[in-house]
Amino acid sequence: RKEVEQDPGPFNVPEGATVAFNCTYSNSASQSFFWYRQDCRKEPKLLMSVYSSGNEDGRFTAQLNRASQYISLLIRDSKLSDSATYLCVVNRDSYDKVIFGPGTSLSVIP
Amino acid sequence: DTAVSQTPKYLVTQMGNDKSIKCEQNLGHDTMYWYKQDSKKFLKIMFSYNNKELIINETVPNRFSPKSPDKAHLNLHINSLELGDSAVYFCASSHLVPTTTNEKLFFGSGTQLSVL
């Protein structure tokens, strides 16, 4: 089993839609969780950290379920500019060794 | 002003050659990394250095040798390049505080390596 797994893509959604991405991780000792965004031919950039109580940043909501080892990202009112690959990232141990999931591709269509 | 800069942006070379990619960060971070992103877009960690010391080596072939002259620089040297080495290589940095979580990574813009 891979350390971090994500929904297979691509997701093609119309503007204004709500879309949810799921991610599971295998190491129950993982401590930190993130969502990164990667545009085509660009470097990954942090979208948001994921906190135990869940957190929201504008149209983006992240949830963490430690018991199920599951992370989610919800995007409301999708914009064309949201088109990108979304990477689920897990910090595997205290030496900050982050493991990236394979990513889920999102295309928001006019 | 670039936080994490790596050069070159593109590198095209023949099989068997030796090449280097340089990385520098001006964020004052303690930890630097090399990641490889292959054609399937899977981003995999290769190495991590903390204050010039190697802390992560993910079973990368020994043709790959990272070198950290100081904590602001982490270069990647590759000997005897092979076709399978073609990928995008990303340098990254972060603070390393073992008891603190949620320290994010800052990435360079990547080096597209093509081995012919």
Short mmCIF file of C-alpha atoms in Angstrom, two decimals:
data_model
loop_
_atom_site.label_atom_id
_atom_site.label_comp_id
_atom_site.label_asym_id
_atom_site.label_seq_id
_atom_site.Cartn_x
_atom_site.Cartn_y
_atom_site.Cartn_z
CA ARG A 1 0.00 0.00 0.00
CA LYS A 2 1.32 3.46 -0.89
CA GLU A 3 1.96 5.82 1.99
CA VAL A 4 -0.39 8.46 0.64
CA GLU A 5 -3.20 7.74 -1.79
CA GLN A 6 -5.60 10.08 -3.51
CA ASP A 7 -8.71 9.96 -5.63
CA PRO A 8 -7.81 9.19 -9.21
CA GLY A 9 -8.56 12.09 -11.53
CA PRO A 10 -9.12 14.00 -13.56
CA PHE A 11 -12.06 15.92 -12.15
CA ASN A 12 -13.81 18.07 -14.75
CA VAL A 13 -16.34 20.42 -13.18
CA PRO A 14 -18.26 23.50 -14.33
CA GLU A 15 -17.57 26.91 -12.85
CA GLY A 16 -19.43 27.40 -9.61
CA ALA A 17 -19.51 23.72 -8.73
CA THR A 18 -18.45 22.23 -5.43
CA VAL A 19 -15.81 19.54 -5.64
CA ALA A 20 -14.28 17.31 -2.98
CA PHE A 21 -10.97 15.47 -2.98
CA ASN A 22 -10.11 12.59 -0.69
CA CYS A 23 -6.80 11.32 0.57
CA THR A 24 -5.77 8.42 2.80
CA TYR A 25 -2.46 7.81 4.52
CA SER A 26 -1.00 4.59 5.88
CA ASN A 27 1.21 5.69 8.77
CA SER A 28 -0.91 6.26 11.88
CA ALA A 29 2.00 8.15 13.50
CA SER A 30 1.87 10.90 10.88
CA GLN A 31 1.73 14.30 12.49
CA SER A 32 1.19 17.02 9.92
CA PHE A 33 -1.07 17.23 6.93
CA PHE A 34 -1.26 19.64 4.06
CA TRP A 35 -2.81 20.33 0.72
CA TYR A 36 -0.51 21.68 -1.96
CA ARG A 37 -1.45 22.94 -5.37
CA GLN A 38 0.66 22.45 -8.49
CA ASP A 39 -0.03 24.27 -11.72
CA CYS A 40 1.16 22.76 -14.98
CA ARG A 41 4.98 22.95 -15.29
CA LYS A 42 5.25 24.87 -12.03
CA GLU A 43 6.43 24.08 -8.53
CA PRO A 44 4.04 22.90 -5.82
CA LYS A 45 2.79 25.61 -3.49
CA LEU A 46 1.11 25.28 -0.14
CA LEU A 47 -2.65 25.69 -0.34
CA MET A 48 -3.43 25.06 3.30
CA SER A 49 -2.43 23.07 6.34
CA VAL A 50 -4.98 20.63 7.74
CA TYR A 51 -5.76 20.83 11.43
CA SER A 52 -7.41 18.21 13.62
CA SER A 53 -10.53 20.30 14.12
CA GLY A 54 -10.87 21.05 10.42
CA ASN A 55 -10.18 24.45 8.94
CA GLU A 56 -11.46 26.79 6.31
CA ASP A 57 -9.78 29.36 4.11
CA GLY A 58 -12.26 31.20 1.95
CA ARG A 59 -13.78 28.73 -0.49
CA PHE A 60 -11.52 25.91 0.70
CA THR A 61 -12.28 23.59 3.61
CA ALA A 62 -9.94 20.88 4.85
CA GLN A 63 -10.90 18.03 7.17
CA LEU A 64 -8.84 15.44 9.00
CA ASN A 65 -10.06 12.15 10.41
CA ARG A 66 -7.19 10.56 12.32
CA ALA A 67 -9.15 7.44 13.24
CA SER A 68 -9.78 6.65 9.58
CA GLN A 69 -6.46 8.17 8.43
CA TYR A 70 -8.33 10.28 5.94
CA ILE A 71 -8.00 13.88 4.75
CA SER A 72 -10.35 15.81 2.52
CA LEU A 73 -10.39 19.08 0.63
CA LEU A 74 -13.62 20.78 -0.37
CA ILE A 75 -13.66 23.59 -2.92
CA ARG A 76 -16.84 25.62 -3.14
CA ASP A 77 -17.87 27.90 -6.03
CA SER A 78 -15.08 26.65 -8.30
CA LYS A 79 -13.24 29.20 -10.40
CA LEU A 80 -11.38 28.68 -13.66
CA SER A 81 -8.21 29.58 -11.77
CA ASP A 82 -8.71 26.59 -9.48
CA SER A 83 -7.66 24.30 -12.36
CA ALA A 84 -4.52 22.56 -11.15
CA THR A 85 -3.29 19.35 -9.56
CA TYR A 86 -4.00 19.07 -5.84
CA LEU A 87 -1.45 17.17 -3.80
CA CYS A 88 -2.19 15.61 -0.44
CA VAL A 89 0.92 15.79 1.73
CA VAL A 90 1.69 14.01 4.99
CA ASN A 91 4.57 14.58 7.38
CA ARG A 92 5.75 11.08 8.12
CA ASP A 93 7.91 11.70 11.16
CA SER A 94 9.44 14.36 13.34
CA TYR A 95 12.23 15.05 10.87
CA ASP A 96 9.78 16.84 8.64
CA LYS A 97 9.90 14.20 5.93
CA VAL A 98 6.86 15.09 3.92
CA ILE A 99 5.41 12.49 1.59
CA PHE A 100 3.40 13.62 -1.40
CA GLY A 101 0.39 11.82 -2.75
CA PRO A 102 0.13 11.26 -6.51
CA GLY A 103 -2.18 14.24 -6.91
CA THR A 104 -5.64 14.77 -8.31
CA SER A 105 -6.10 16.86 -11.41
CA LEU A 106 -8.92 19.40 -11.48
CA SER A 107 -10.19 21.18 -14.55
CA VAL A 108 -12.82 23.85 -14.06
CA ILE A 109 -14.74 24.40 -17.27
CA PRO A 110 -16.51 27.62 -18.28
CA ASP B 1 14.15 38.26 -4.12
CA THR B 2 13.53 34.64 -5.10
CA ALA B 3 13.21 32.51 -1.97
CA VAL B 4 14.43 29.19 -3.40
CA SER B 5 16.31 29.39 -6.66
CA GLN B 6 17.68 26.51 -8.68
CA THR B 7 19.69 26.44 -11.87
CA PRO B 8 19.54 25.55 -14.63
CA LYS B 9 15.84 25.58 -15.47
CA TYR B 10 16.38 23.20 -18.39
CA LEU B 11 19.13 20.65 -18.84
CA VAL B 12 19.45 18.51 -21.95
CA THR B 13 22.32 16.07 -22.06
CA GLN B 14 23.51 12.76 -23.44
CA MET B 15 23.46 9.44 -21.62
CA GLY B 16 26.62 8.81 -19.68
CA ASN B 17 27.38 12.46 -18.98
CA ASP B 18 27.82 13.98 -15.52
CA LYS B 19 25.78 17.05 -14.61
CA SER B 20 24.99 19.24 -11.61
CA ILE B 21 21.96 21.20 -10.49
CA LYS B 22 22.42 24.03 -8.00
CA CYS B 23 20.01 25.26 -5.35
CA GLU B 24 20.11 28.20 -3.00
CA GLN B 25 17.62 29.52 -0.46
CA ASN B 26 17.60 32.93 1.20
CA LEU B 27 14.91 32.15 3.75
CA GLY B 28 17.25 31.23 6.58
CA HIS B 29 15.82 27.70 6.64
CA ASP B 30 17.65 24.86 8.31
CA THR B 31 16.57 22.06 6.01
CA MET B 32 16.82 21.57 2.29
CA TYR B 33 15.51 18.81 0.04
CA TRP B 34 15.68 17.36 -3.41
CA TYR B 35 12.52 15.92 -4.93
CA LYS B 36 12.11 14.12 -8.25
CA GLN B 37 8.90 14.36 -10.27
CA ASP B 38 8.72 11.80 -13.04
CA SER B 39 6.58 11.64 -16.15
CA LYS B 40 3.65 10.33 -14.12
CA LYS B 41 3.86 13.50 -12.01
CA PHE B 42 4.60 11.58 -8.82
CA LEU B 43 6.75 13.76 -6.52
CA LYS B 44 9.23 11.66 -4.55
CA ILE B 45 11.75 12.77 -1.97
CA MET B 46 15.37 11.97 -2.74
CA PHE B 47 17.47 13.66 -0.07
CA SER B 48 17.17 15.98 2.87
CA TYR B 49 19.92 17.96 4.57
CA ASN B 50 19.73 19.76 7.89
CA ASN B 51 22.50 22.27 8.57
CA LYS B 52 24.77 20.59 6.02
CA GLU B 53 24.12 17.10 7.39
CA LEU B 54 22.33 14.38 5.44
CA ILE B 55 19.21 13.25 7.30
CA ILE B 56 17.19 11.55 4.59
CA ASN B 57 18.46 9.39 1.75
CA GLU B 58 15.64 7.57 0.04
CA THR B 59 17.51 4.67 -1.59
CA VAL B 60 18.56 6.80 -4.49
CA PRO B 61 21.25 5.28 -6.76
CA ASN B 62 24.72 6.33 -5.67
CA ARG B 63 25.16 8.04 -9.03
CA PHE B 64 23.27 10.86 -7.31
CA SER B 65 25.40 12.77 -4.83
CA PRO B 66 24.04 15.77 -2.96
CA LYS B 67 26.47 18.33 -1.59
CA SER B 68 25.70 21.05 0.94
CA PRO B 69 28.55 23.54 1.35
CA ASP B 70 26.44 25.54 3.81
CA LYS B 71 22.86 25.47 5.02
CA ALA B 72 21.73 27.87 2.30
CA HIS B 73 22.93 25.67 -0.56
CA LEU B 74 22.18 22.12 -1.64
CA ASN B 75 23.53 21.00 -4.98
CA LEU B 76 22.79 17.74 -6.77
CA HIS B 77 25.44 16.02 -8.85
CA ILE B 78 24.50 13.15 -11.12
CA ASN B 79 27.09 10.82 -12.62
CA SER B 80 26.66 8.60 -15.68
CA LEU B 81 23.22 9.90 -16.56
CA GLU B 82 20.65 7.35 -17.72
CA LEU B 83 17.47 7.72 -19.75
CA GLY B 84 15.41 7.00 -16.63
CA ASP B 85 16.87 10.03 -14.91
CA SER B 86 14.78 12.28 -17.16
CA ALA B 87 12.39 14.11 -14.85
CA VAL B 88 11.79 17.44 -13.17
CA TYR B 89 13.96 17.92 -10.09
CA PHE B 90 12.69 20.28 -7.40
CA CYS B 91 14.73 21.76 -4.62
CA ALA B 92 12.85 22.79 -1.48
CA SER B 93 13.53 24.16 1.97
CA SER B 94 11.81 24.42 5.34
CA HIS B 95 12.48 25.20 8.97
CA LEU B 96 13.23 22.05 10.90
CA VAL B 97 11.91 22.02 14.40
CA PRO B 98 11.33 18.38 15.31
CA THR B 99 8.73 19.15 17.94
CA THR B 100 6.77 21.50 15.75
CA THR B 101 4.38 20.43 13.06
CA ASN B 102 2.92 22.26 10.11
CA GLU B 103 6.17 23.65 8.77
CA LYS B 104 5.60 24.12 5.09
CA LEU B 105 7.94 23.52 2.18
CA PHE B 106 9.07 26.24 -0.17
CA PHE B 107 9.97 24.93 -3.61
CA GLY B 108 12.28 26.15 -6.32
CA SER B 109 10.83 26.41 -9.82
CA GLY B 110 12.29 23.06 -10.90
CA THR B 111 14.91 21.80 -13.32
CA GLN B 112 13.66 19.86 -16.31
CA LEU B 113 16.32 17.23 -17.04
CA SER B 114 16.16 15.44 -20.39
CA VAL B 115 18.62 12.63 -21.01
CA LEU B 116 18.92 11.67 -24.68
#
